Tab-separated table of C-alpha atoms in Angstrom:
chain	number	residue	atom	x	y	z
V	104	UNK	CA	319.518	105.386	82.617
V	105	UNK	CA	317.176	107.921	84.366
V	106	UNK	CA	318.813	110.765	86.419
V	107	UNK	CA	317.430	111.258	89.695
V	108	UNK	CA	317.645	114.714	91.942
V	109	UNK	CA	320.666	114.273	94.333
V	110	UNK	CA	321.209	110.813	93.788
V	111	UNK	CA	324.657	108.887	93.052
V	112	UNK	CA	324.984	105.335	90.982
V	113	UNK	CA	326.441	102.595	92.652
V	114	UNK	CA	327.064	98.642	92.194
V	115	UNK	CA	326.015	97.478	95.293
V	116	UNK	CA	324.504	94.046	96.225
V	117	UNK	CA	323.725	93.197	92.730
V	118	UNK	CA	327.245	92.302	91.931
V	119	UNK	CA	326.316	89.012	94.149
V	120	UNK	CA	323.287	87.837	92.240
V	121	UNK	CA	324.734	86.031	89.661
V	122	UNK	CA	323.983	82.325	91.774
V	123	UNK	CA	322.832	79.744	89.248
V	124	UNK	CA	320.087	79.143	92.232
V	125	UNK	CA	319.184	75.603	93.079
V	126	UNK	CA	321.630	74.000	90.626
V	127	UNK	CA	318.622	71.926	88.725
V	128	UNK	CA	320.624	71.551	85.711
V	129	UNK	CA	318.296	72.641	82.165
V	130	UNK	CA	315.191	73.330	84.713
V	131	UNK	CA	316.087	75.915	86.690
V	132	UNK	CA	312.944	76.952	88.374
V	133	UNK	CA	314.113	80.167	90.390
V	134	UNK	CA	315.141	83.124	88.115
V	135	UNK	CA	318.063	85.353	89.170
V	136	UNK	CA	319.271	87.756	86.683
V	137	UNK	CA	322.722	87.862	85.943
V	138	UNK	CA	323.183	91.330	85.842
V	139	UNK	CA	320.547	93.983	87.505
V	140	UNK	CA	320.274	97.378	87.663
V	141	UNK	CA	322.037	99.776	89.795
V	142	UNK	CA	321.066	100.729	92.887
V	143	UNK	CA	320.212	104.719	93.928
V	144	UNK	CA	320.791	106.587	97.043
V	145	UNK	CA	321.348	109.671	98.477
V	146	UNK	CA	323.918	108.798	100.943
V	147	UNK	CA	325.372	105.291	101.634
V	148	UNK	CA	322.626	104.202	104.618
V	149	UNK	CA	323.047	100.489	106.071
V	150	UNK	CA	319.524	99.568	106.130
V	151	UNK	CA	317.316	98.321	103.701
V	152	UNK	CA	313.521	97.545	102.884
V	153	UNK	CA	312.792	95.103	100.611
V	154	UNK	CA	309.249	93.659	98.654
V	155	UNK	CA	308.323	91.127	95.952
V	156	UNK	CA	306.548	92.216	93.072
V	157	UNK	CA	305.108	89.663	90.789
V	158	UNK	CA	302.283	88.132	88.199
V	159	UNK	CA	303.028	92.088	86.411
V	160	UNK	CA	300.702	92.167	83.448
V	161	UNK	CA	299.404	95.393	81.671
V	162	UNK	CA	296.167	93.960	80.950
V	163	UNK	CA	295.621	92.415	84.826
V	164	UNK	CA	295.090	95.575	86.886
V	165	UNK	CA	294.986	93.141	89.925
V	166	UNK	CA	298.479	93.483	90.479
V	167	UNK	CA	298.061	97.183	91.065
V	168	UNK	CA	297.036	96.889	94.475
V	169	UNK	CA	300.848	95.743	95.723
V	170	UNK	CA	302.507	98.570	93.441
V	171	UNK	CA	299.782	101.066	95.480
V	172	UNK	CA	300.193	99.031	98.875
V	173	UNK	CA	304.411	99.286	97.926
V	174	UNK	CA	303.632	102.971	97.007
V	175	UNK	CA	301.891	103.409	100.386
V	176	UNK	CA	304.616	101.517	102.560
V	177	UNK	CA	307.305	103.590	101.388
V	178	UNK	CA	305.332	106.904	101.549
V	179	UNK	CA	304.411	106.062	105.651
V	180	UNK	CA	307.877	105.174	106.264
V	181	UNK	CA	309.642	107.929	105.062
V	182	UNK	CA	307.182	110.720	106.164
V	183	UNK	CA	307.908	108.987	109.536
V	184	UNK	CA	311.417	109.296	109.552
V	185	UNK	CA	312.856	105.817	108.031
V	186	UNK	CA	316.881	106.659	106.957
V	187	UNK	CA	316.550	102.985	104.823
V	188	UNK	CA	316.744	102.505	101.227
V	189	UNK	CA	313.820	100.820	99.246
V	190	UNK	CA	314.018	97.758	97.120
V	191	UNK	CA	311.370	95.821	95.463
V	192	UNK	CA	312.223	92.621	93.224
V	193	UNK	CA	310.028	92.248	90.333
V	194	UNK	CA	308.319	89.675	87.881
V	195	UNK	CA	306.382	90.360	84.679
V	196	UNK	CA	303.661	87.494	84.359
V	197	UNK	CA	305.149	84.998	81.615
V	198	UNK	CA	302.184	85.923	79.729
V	199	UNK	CA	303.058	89.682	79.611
V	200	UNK	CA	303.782	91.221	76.251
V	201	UNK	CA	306.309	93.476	77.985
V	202	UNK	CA	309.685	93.109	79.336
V	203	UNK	CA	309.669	95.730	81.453
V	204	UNK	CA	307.630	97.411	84.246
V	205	UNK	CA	304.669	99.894	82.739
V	206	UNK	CA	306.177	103.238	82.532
V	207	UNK	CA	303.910	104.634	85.184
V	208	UNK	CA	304.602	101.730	87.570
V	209	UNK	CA	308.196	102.988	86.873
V	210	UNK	CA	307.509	106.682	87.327
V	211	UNK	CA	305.849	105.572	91.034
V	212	UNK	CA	308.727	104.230	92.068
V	213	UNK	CA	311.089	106.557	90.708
V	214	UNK	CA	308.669	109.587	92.449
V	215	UNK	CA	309.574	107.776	95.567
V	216	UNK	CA	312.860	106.581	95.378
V	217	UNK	CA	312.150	102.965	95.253
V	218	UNK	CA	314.724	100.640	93.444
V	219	UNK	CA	313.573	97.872	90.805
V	220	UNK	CA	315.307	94.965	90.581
V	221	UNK	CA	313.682	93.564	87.422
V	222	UNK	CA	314.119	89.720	87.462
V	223	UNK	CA	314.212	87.202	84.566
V	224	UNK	CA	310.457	86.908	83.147
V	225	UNK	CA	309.700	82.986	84.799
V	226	UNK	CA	307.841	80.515	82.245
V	227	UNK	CA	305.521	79.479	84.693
V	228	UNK	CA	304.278	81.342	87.357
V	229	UNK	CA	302.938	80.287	90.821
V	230	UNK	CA	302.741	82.089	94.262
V	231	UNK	CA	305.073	78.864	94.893
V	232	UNK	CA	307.807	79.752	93.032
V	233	UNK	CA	307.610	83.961	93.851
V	234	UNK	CA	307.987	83.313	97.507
V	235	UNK	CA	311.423	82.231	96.840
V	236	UNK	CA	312.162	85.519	95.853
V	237	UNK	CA	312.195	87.109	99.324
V	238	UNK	CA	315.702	84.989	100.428
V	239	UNK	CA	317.401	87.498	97.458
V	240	UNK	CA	317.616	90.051	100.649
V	241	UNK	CA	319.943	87.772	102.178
V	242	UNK	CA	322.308	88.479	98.941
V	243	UNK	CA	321.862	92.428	99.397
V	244	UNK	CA	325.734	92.243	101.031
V	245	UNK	CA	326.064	96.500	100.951
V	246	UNK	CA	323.333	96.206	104.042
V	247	UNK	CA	324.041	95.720	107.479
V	248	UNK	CA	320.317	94.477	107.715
V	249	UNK	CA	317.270	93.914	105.417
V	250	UNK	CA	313.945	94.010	106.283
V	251	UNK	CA	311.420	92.081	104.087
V	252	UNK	CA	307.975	92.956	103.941
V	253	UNK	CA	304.578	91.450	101.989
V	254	UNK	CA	303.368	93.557	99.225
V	255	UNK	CA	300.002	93.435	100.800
V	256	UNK	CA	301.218	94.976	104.437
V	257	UNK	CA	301.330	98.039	105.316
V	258	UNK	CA	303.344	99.906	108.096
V	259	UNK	CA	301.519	101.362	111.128
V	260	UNK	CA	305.024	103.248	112.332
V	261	UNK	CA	308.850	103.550	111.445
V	262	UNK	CA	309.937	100.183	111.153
V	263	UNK	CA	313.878	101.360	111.635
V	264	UNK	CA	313.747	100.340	115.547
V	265	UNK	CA	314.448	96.574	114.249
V	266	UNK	CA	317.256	97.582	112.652
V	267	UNK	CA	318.880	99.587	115.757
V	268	UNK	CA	317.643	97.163	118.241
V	269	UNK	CA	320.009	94.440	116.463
V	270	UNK	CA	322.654	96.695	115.923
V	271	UNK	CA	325.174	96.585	118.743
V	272	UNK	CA	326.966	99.910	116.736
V	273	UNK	CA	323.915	102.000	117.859
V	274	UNK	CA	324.763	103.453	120.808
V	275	UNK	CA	320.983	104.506	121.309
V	276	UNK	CA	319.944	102.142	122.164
V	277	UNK	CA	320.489	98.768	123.862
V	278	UNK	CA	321.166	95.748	121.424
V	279	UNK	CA	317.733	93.358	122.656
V	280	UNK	CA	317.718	91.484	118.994
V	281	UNK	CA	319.520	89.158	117.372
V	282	UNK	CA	320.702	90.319	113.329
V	283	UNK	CA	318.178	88.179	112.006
V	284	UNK	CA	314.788	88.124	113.580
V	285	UNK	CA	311.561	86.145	112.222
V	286	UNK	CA	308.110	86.078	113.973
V	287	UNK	CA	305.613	83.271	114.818
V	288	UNK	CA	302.136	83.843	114.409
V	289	UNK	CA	298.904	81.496	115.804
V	290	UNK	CA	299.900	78.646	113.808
V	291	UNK	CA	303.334	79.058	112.658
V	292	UNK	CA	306.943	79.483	114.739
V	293	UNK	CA	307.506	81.442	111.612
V	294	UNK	CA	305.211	83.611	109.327
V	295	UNK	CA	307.364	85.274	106.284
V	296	UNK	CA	305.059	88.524	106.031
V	297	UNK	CA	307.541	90.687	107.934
V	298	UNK	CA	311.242	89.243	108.486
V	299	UNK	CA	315.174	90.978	108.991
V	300	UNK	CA	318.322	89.530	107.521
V	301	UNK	CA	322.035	90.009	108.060
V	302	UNK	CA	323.046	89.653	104.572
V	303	UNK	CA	326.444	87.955	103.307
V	304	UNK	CA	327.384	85.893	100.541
V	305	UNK	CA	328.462	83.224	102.256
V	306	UNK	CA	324.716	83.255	103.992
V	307	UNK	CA	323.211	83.114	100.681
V	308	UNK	CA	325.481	80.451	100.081
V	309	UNK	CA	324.202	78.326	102.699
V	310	UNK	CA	320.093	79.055	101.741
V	311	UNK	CA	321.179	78.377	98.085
V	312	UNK	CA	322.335	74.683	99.651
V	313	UNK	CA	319.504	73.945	101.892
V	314	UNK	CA	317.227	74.494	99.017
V	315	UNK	CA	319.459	72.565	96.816
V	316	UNK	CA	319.663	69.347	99.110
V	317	UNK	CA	316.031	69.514	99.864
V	318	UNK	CA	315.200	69.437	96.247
V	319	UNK	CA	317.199	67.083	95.275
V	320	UNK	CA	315.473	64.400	98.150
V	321	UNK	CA	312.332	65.584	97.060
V	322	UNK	CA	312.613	64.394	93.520
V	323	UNK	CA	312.802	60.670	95.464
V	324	UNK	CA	309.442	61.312	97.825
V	325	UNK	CA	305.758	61.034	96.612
V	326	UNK	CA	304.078	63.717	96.502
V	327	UNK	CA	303.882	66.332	97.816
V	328	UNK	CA	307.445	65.641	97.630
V	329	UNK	CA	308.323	66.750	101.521
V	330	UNK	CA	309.374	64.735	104.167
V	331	UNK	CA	307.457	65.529	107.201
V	332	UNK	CA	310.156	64.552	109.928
V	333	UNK	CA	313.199	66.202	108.299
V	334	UNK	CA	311.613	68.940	106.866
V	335	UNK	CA	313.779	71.198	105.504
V	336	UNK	CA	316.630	68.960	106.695
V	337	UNK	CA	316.255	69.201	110.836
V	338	UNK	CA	314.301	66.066	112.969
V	339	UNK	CA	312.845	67.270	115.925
V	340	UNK	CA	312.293	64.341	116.867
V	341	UNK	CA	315.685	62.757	116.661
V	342	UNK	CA	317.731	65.930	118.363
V	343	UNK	CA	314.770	66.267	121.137
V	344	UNK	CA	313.802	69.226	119.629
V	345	UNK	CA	310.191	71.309	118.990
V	346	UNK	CA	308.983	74.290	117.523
V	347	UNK	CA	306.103	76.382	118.925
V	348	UNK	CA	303.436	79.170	117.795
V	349	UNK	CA	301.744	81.630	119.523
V	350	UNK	CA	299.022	78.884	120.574
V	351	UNK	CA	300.947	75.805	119.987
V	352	UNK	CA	303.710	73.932	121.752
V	353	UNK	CA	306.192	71.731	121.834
V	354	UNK	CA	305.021	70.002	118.386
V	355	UNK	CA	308.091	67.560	116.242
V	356	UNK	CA	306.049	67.741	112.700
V	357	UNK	CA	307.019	69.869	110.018
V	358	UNK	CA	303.281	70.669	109.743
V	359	UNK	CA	302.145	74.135	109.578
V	360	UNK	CA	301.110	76.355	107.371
V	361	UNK	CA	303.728	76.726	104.279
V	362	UNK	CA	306.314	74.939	106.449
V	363	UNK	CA	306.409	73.293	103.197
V	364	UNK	CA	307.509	76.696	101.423
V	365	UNK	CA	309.141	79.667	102.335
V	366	UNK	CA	307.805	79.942	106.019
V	367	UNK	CA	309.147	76.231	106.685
V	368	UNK	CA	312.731	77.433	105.211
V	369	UNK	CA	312.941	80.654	106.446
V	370	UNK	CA	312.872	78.931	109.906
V	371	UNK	CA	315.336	75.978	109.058
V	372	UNK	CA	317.694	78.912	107.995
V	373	UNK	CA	317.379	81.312	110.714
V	374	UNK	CA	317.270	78.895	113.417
V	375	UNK	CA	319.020	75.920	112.688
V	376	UNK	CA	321.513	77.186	109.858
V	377	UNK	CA	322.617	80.686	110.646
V	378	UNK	CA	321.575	79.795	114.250
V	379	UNK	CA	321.409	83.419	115.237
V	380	UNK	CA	318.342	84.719	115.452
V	381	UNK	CA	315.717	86.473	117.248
V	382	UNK	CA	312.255	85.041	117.925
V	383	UNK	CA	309.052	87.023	118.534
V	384	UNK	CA	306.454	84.914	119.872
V	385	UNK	CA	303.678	86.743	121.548
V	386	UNK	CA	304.665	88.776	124.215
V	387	UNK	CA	307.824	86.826	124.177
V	388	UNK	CA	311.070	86.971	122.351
V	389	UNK	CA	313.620	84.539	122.061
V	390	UNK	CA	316.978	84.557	121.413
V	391	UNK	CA	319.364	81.812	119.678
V	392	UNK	CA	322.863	81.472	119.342
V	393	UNK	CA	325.268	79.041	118.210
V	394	UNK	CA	325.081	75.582	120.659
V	395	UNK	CA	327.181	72.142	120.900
V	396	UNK	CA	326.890	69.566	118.215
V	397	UNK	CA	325.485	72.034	115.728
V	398	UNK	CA	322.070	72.966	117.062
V	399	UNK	CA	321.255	76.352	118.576
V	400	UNK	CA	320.814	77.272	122.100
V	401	UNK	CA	318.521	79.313	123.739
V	402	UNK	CA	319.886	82.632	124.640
V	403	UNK	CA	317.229	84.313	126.508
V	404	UNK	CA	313.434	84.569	126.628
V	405	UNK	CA	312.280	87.972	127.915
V	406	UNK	CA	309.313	89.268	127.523
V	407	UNK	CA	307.445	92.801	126.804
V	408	UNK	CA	310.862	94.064	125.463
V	409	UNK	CA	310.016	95.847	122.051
V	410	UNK	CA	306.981	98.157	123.086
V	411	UNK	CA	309.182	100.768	124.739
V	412	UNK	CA	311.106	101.566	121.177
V	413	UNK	CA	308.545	101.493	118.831
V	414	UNK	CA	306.911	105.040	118.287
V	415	UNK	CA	303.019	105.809	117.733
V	416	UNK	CA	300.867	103.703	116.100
V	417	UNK	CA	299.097	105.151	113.105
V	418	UNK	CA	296.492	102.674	113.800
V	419	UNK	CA	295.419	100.280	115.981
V	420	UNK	CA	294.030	96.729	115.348
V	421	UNK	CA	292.045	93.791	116.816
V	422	UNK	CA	290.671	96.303	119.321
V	423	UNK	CA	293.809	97.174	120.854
V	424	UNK	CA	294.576	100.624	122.114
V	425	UNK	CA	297.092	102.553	123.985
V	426	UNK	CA	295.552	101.140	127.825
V	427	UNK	CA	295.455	97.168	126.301
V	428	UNK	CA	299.080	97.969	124.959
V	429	UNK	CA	300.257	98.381	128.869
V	430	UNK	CA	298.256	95.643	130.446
V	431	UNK	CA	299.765	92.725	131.114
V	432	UNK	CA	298.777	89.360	129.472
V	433	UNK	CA	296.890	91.068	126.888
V	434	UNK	CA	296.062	89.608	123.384
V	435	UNK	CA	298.860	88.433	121.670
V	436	UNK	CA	298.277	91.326	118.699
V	437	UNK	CA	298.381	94.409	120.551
V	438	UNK	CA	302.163	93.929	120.857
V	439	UNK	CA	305.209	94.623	118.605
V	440	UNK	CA	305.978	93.498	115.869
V	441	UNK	CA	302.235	91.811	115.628
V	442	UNK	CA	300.823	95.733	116.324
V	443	UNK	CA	303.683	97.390	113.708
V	444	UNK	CA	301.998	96.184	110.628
V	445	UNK	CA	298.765	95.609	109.284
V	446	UNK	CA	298.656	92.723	106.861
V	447	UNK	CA	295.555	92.324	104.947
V	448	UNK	CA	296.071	88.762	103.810
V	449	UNK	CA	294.107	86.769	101.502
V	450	UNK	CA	290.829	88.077	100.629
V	451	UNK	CA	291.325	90.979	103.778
V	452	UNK	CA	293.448	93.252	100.478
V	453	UNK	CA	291.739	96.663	100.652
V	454	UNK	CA	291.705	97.028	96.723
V	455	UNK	CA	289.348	93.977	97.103
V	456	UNK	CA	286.541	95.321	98.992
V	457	UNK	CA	284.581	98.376	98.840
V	458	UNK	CA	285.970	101.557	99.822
V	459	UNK	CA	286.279	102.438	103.832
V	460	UNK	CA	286.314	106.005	104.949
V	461	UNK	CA	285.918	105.712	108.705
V	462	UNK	CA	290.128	104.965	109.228
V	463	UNK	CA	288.951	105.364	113.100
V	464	UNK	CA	287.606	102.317	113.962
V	465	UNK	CA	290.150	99.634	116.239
V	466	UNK	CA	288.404	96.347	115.324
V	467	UNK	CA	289.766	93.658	112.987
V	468	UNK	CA	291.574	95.363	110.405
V	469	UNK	CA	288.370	97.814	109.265
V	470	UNK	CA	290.272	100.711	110.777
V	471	UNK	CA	293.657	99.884	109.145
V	472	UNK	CA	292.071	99.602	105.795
V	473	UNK	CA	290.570	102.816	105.882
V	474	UNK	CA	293.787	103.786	106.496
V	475	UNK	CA	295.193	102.403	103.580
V	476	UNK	CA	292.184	104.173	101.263
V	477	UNK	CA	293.636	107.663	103.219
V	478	UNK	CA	296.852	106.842	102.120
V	479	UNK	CA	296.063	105.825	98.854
V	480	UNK	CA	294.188	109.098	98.339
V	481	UNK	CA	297.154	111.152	99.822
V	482	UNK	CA	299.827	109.600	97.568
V	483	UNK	CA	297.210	109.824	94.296
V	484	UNK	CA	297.328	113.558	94.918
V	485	UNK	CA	300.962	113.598	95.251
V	486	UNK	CA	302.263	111.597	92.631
V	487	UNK	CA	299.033	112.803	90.342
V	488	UNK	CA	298.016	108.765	89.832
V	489	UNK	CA	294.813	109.947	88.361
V	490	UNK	CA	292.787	106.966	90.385
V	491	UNK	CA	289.472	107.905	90.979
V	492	UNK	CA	289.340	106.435	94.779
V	493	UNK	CA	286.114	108.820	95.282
V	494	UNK	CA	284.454	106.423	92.589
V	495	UNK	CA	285.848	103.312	94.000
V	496	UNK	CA	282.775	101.167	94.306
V	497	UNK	CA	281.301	101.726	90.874
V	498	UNK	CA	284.999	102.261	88.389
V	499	UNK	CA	288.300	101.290	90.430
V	500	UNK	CA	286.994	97.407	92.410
V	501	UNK	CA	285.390	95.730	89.384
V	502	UNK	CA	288.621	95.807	87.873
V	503	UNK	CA	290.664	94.165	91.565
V	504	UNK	CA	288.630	91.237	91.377
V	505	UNK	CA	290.700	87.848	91.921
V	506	UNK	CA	293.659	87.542	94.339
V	507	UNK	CA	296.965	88.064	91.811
V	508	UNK	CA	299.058	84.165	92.192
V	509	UNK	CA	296.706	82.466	94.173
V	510	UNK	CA	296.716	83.225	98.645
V	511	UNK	CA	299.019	80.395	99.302
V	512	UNK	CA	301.707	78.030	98.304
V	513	UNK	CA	299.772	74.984	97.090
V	514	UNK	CA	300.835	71.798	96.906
V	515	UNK	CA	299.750	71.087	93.151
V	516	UNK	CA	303.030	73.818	92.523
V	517	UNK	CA	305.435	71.080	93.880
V	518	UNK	CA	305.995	68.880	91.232
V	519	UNK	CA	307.011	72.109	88.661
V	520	UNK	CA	308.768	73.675	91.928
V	521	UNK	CA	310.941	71.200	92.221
V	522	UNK	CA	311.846	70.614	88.580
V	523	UNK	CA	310.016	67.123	88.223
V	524	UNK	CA	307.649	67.900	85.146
């Protein structure tokens, strides 16, 4: 076992992931290890960051992009003065060779104190099935709260606010969220790029059994095996309920995008399950707690409460600036937690495109992803990564082509998902 520089052993949350998950009998589709390596620290801290790492192959350089995009993440929010620990949860690709990470992937994260928690090699792979893999932060029980992020987002300030905002034991500053918070984007009353947990076992207990029953009914629907109405086990229609987006209201479907998939379950859990959760919508956050006959009740809905906490902005986006961030009924981007991140989904991955120097620029994401080739550069110096990001165009992008997994949860995933074939 490696020695790190002022660093103790300890047990910690993996002691709790040894869940058969999903209980599918012989065709268990979801791969938790029963034993996983030991965690690292320097001093016992009570937040956490967390990513998902998969499709690891040594002759697929595609995947590099999230170990640099990880690499960057962790670099921006220590050097702005994050106290959290780091976590990633990893996959080799079934068709791997190895059964490990690549010793330099493991020397990145060891440079900057990032834990691996190497998972069970799956023998199919699917961005389906790795999404599944972001819920393990509600297992990570030595945590007071867990904050997920996409391996293809990148910080634009200390994230740690979220975790002291929902803390009622800071006595910085005033407790505005709830312990578990999850943010709807245009489209979606839930959007699983950037999410916080409370952890506990008995939590994870309860996702383990929503995924469960909703499996198991699947296996009786046509395809694409998923009811609709009930969703993830909740009728709007029936309890006089609705969900709503950024630009939609008031809608009773279980129709948006991956509502199907983790972004449909994360909100069944959060808001319906745990039913205590915060809600960022817009300008807007919500607050749920515990109602009559089992359903949540709305709490509060304030609005314009986050900006205040969150510190400079490495970058801004979507042509916000520091003026649009005070104005009232501005877009819906240039506010927190929309403005905290940059998330270059899809096609939008920086290790995609060509290389962008001018980091200035406010529109789209152009800026932000010339702030990811700055950072890229800075932590290749550091950590001596011998990428040759000044060649870019011509040696380093022929080799990103193709978008590791696929860019969504597709439907054609359900049938092996859900343990039918």
């Amino acid at each position: 076992m490696h020695k790190m520089k002022n660093h103790l052993f300890r047990r910690g949350f993996v002691s709790h992931l040894i869940f058969s998950i999903l209980f599918l009998g012989s065709k268990i589709r979801l791969f938790i290890p029963e034993t996983t390596p030991k965690g690292l620290y320097r001093h016992p801290p009570r937040y956490a960051y967390a990513w998902v790492l998969g499709g690891i192959h040594e002759d697929k350089p595609s995947y590099k992009g999230f170990v640099w995009t990880i690499l960057i993440s962790a670099d921006i929010l220590r050097r702005e003065g994050s106290e959290a620990d780091f976590w990633v949860f990893a996959r080799m690709s079934p068709n791997s060779t190895l059964y490990d990470l690549p010793k330099e992937d493991r020397r990145l994260f060891r440079a900057l104190d990032i834990n691996v928690v190497l998972l069970d090699k799956p023998k199919k792979e699917s961005f389906a099935q790795i999404v599944f893999d972001k819920f393990l932060t509600i297992n990570m029980t030595d945590y007071k709260r867990v904050l997920f992020l996409d391996g293809d987002m990148v910080p634009m300030t200390n994230l740690d606010f979220y975790f002291h905002l929902s803390d009622p034991h800071n006595q910085n500053v005033p407790t505005l969220l709830k312990p578990n918070f999850i943010i709807a984007t245009r489209g979606e009353p839930c959007n699983t790029g950037m999410f916080m947990v409370e952890p506990s076992k008995q939590n994870f207990e309860k996702y383990l059994d929503i995924v469960r029953r909703q499996h198991q009914k699947a296996k009786t629907l046509p395809h694409p095996h998923f009811d609709w109405g009930n969703g993830w086990g909740h009728s709007f229609t029936k309890t006089g309920d609705f969900w709503e987006s950024v630009k939609i209201t008031k809608r009773q479907q279980w129709r948006w995008h991956a509502s199907h998939s983790d972004q449909g379950l994360m909100y069944m859990y959060a808001k319906y399950v745990i039913q205590n959760v915060s809600i960022a919508i817009g300008e807007r956050i919500q607050n749920w707690r515990e109602g009559p006959k089992n359903l949540p009740e709305k709490e509060s809905d304030v609005r314009d409460i986050l900006t205040p906490f969150q510190g400079k902005l490495l970058r801004h986006q979507h042509s916000c600036s520091e003026v649009v961030r005070g104005q009232q009924n501005r877009f819906w981007r240039c506010n927190p937690p929309y403005d905290s991140t940059a998330h270059f989904m899809g096609k939008k991955k920086p290790w995609l495109g060509e290389h962008i120097k001018d980091e200035k620029a406010t529109h789209g994401l152009y800026g932000a992803k010339g702030q990811w080739f700055a950072e890229l550069k800075t932590i290749n110096d550091k950590l001596n990564m011998s990428i040759e990001v000044e060649r870019w165009n011509s040696h380093i992008a022929p080799q990103m082509n193709g978008v590791m997994l696929g860019e969504m949860a597709m439907f054609r995933d359900q049938d092996d998902l859900i343990g039918i074939v």
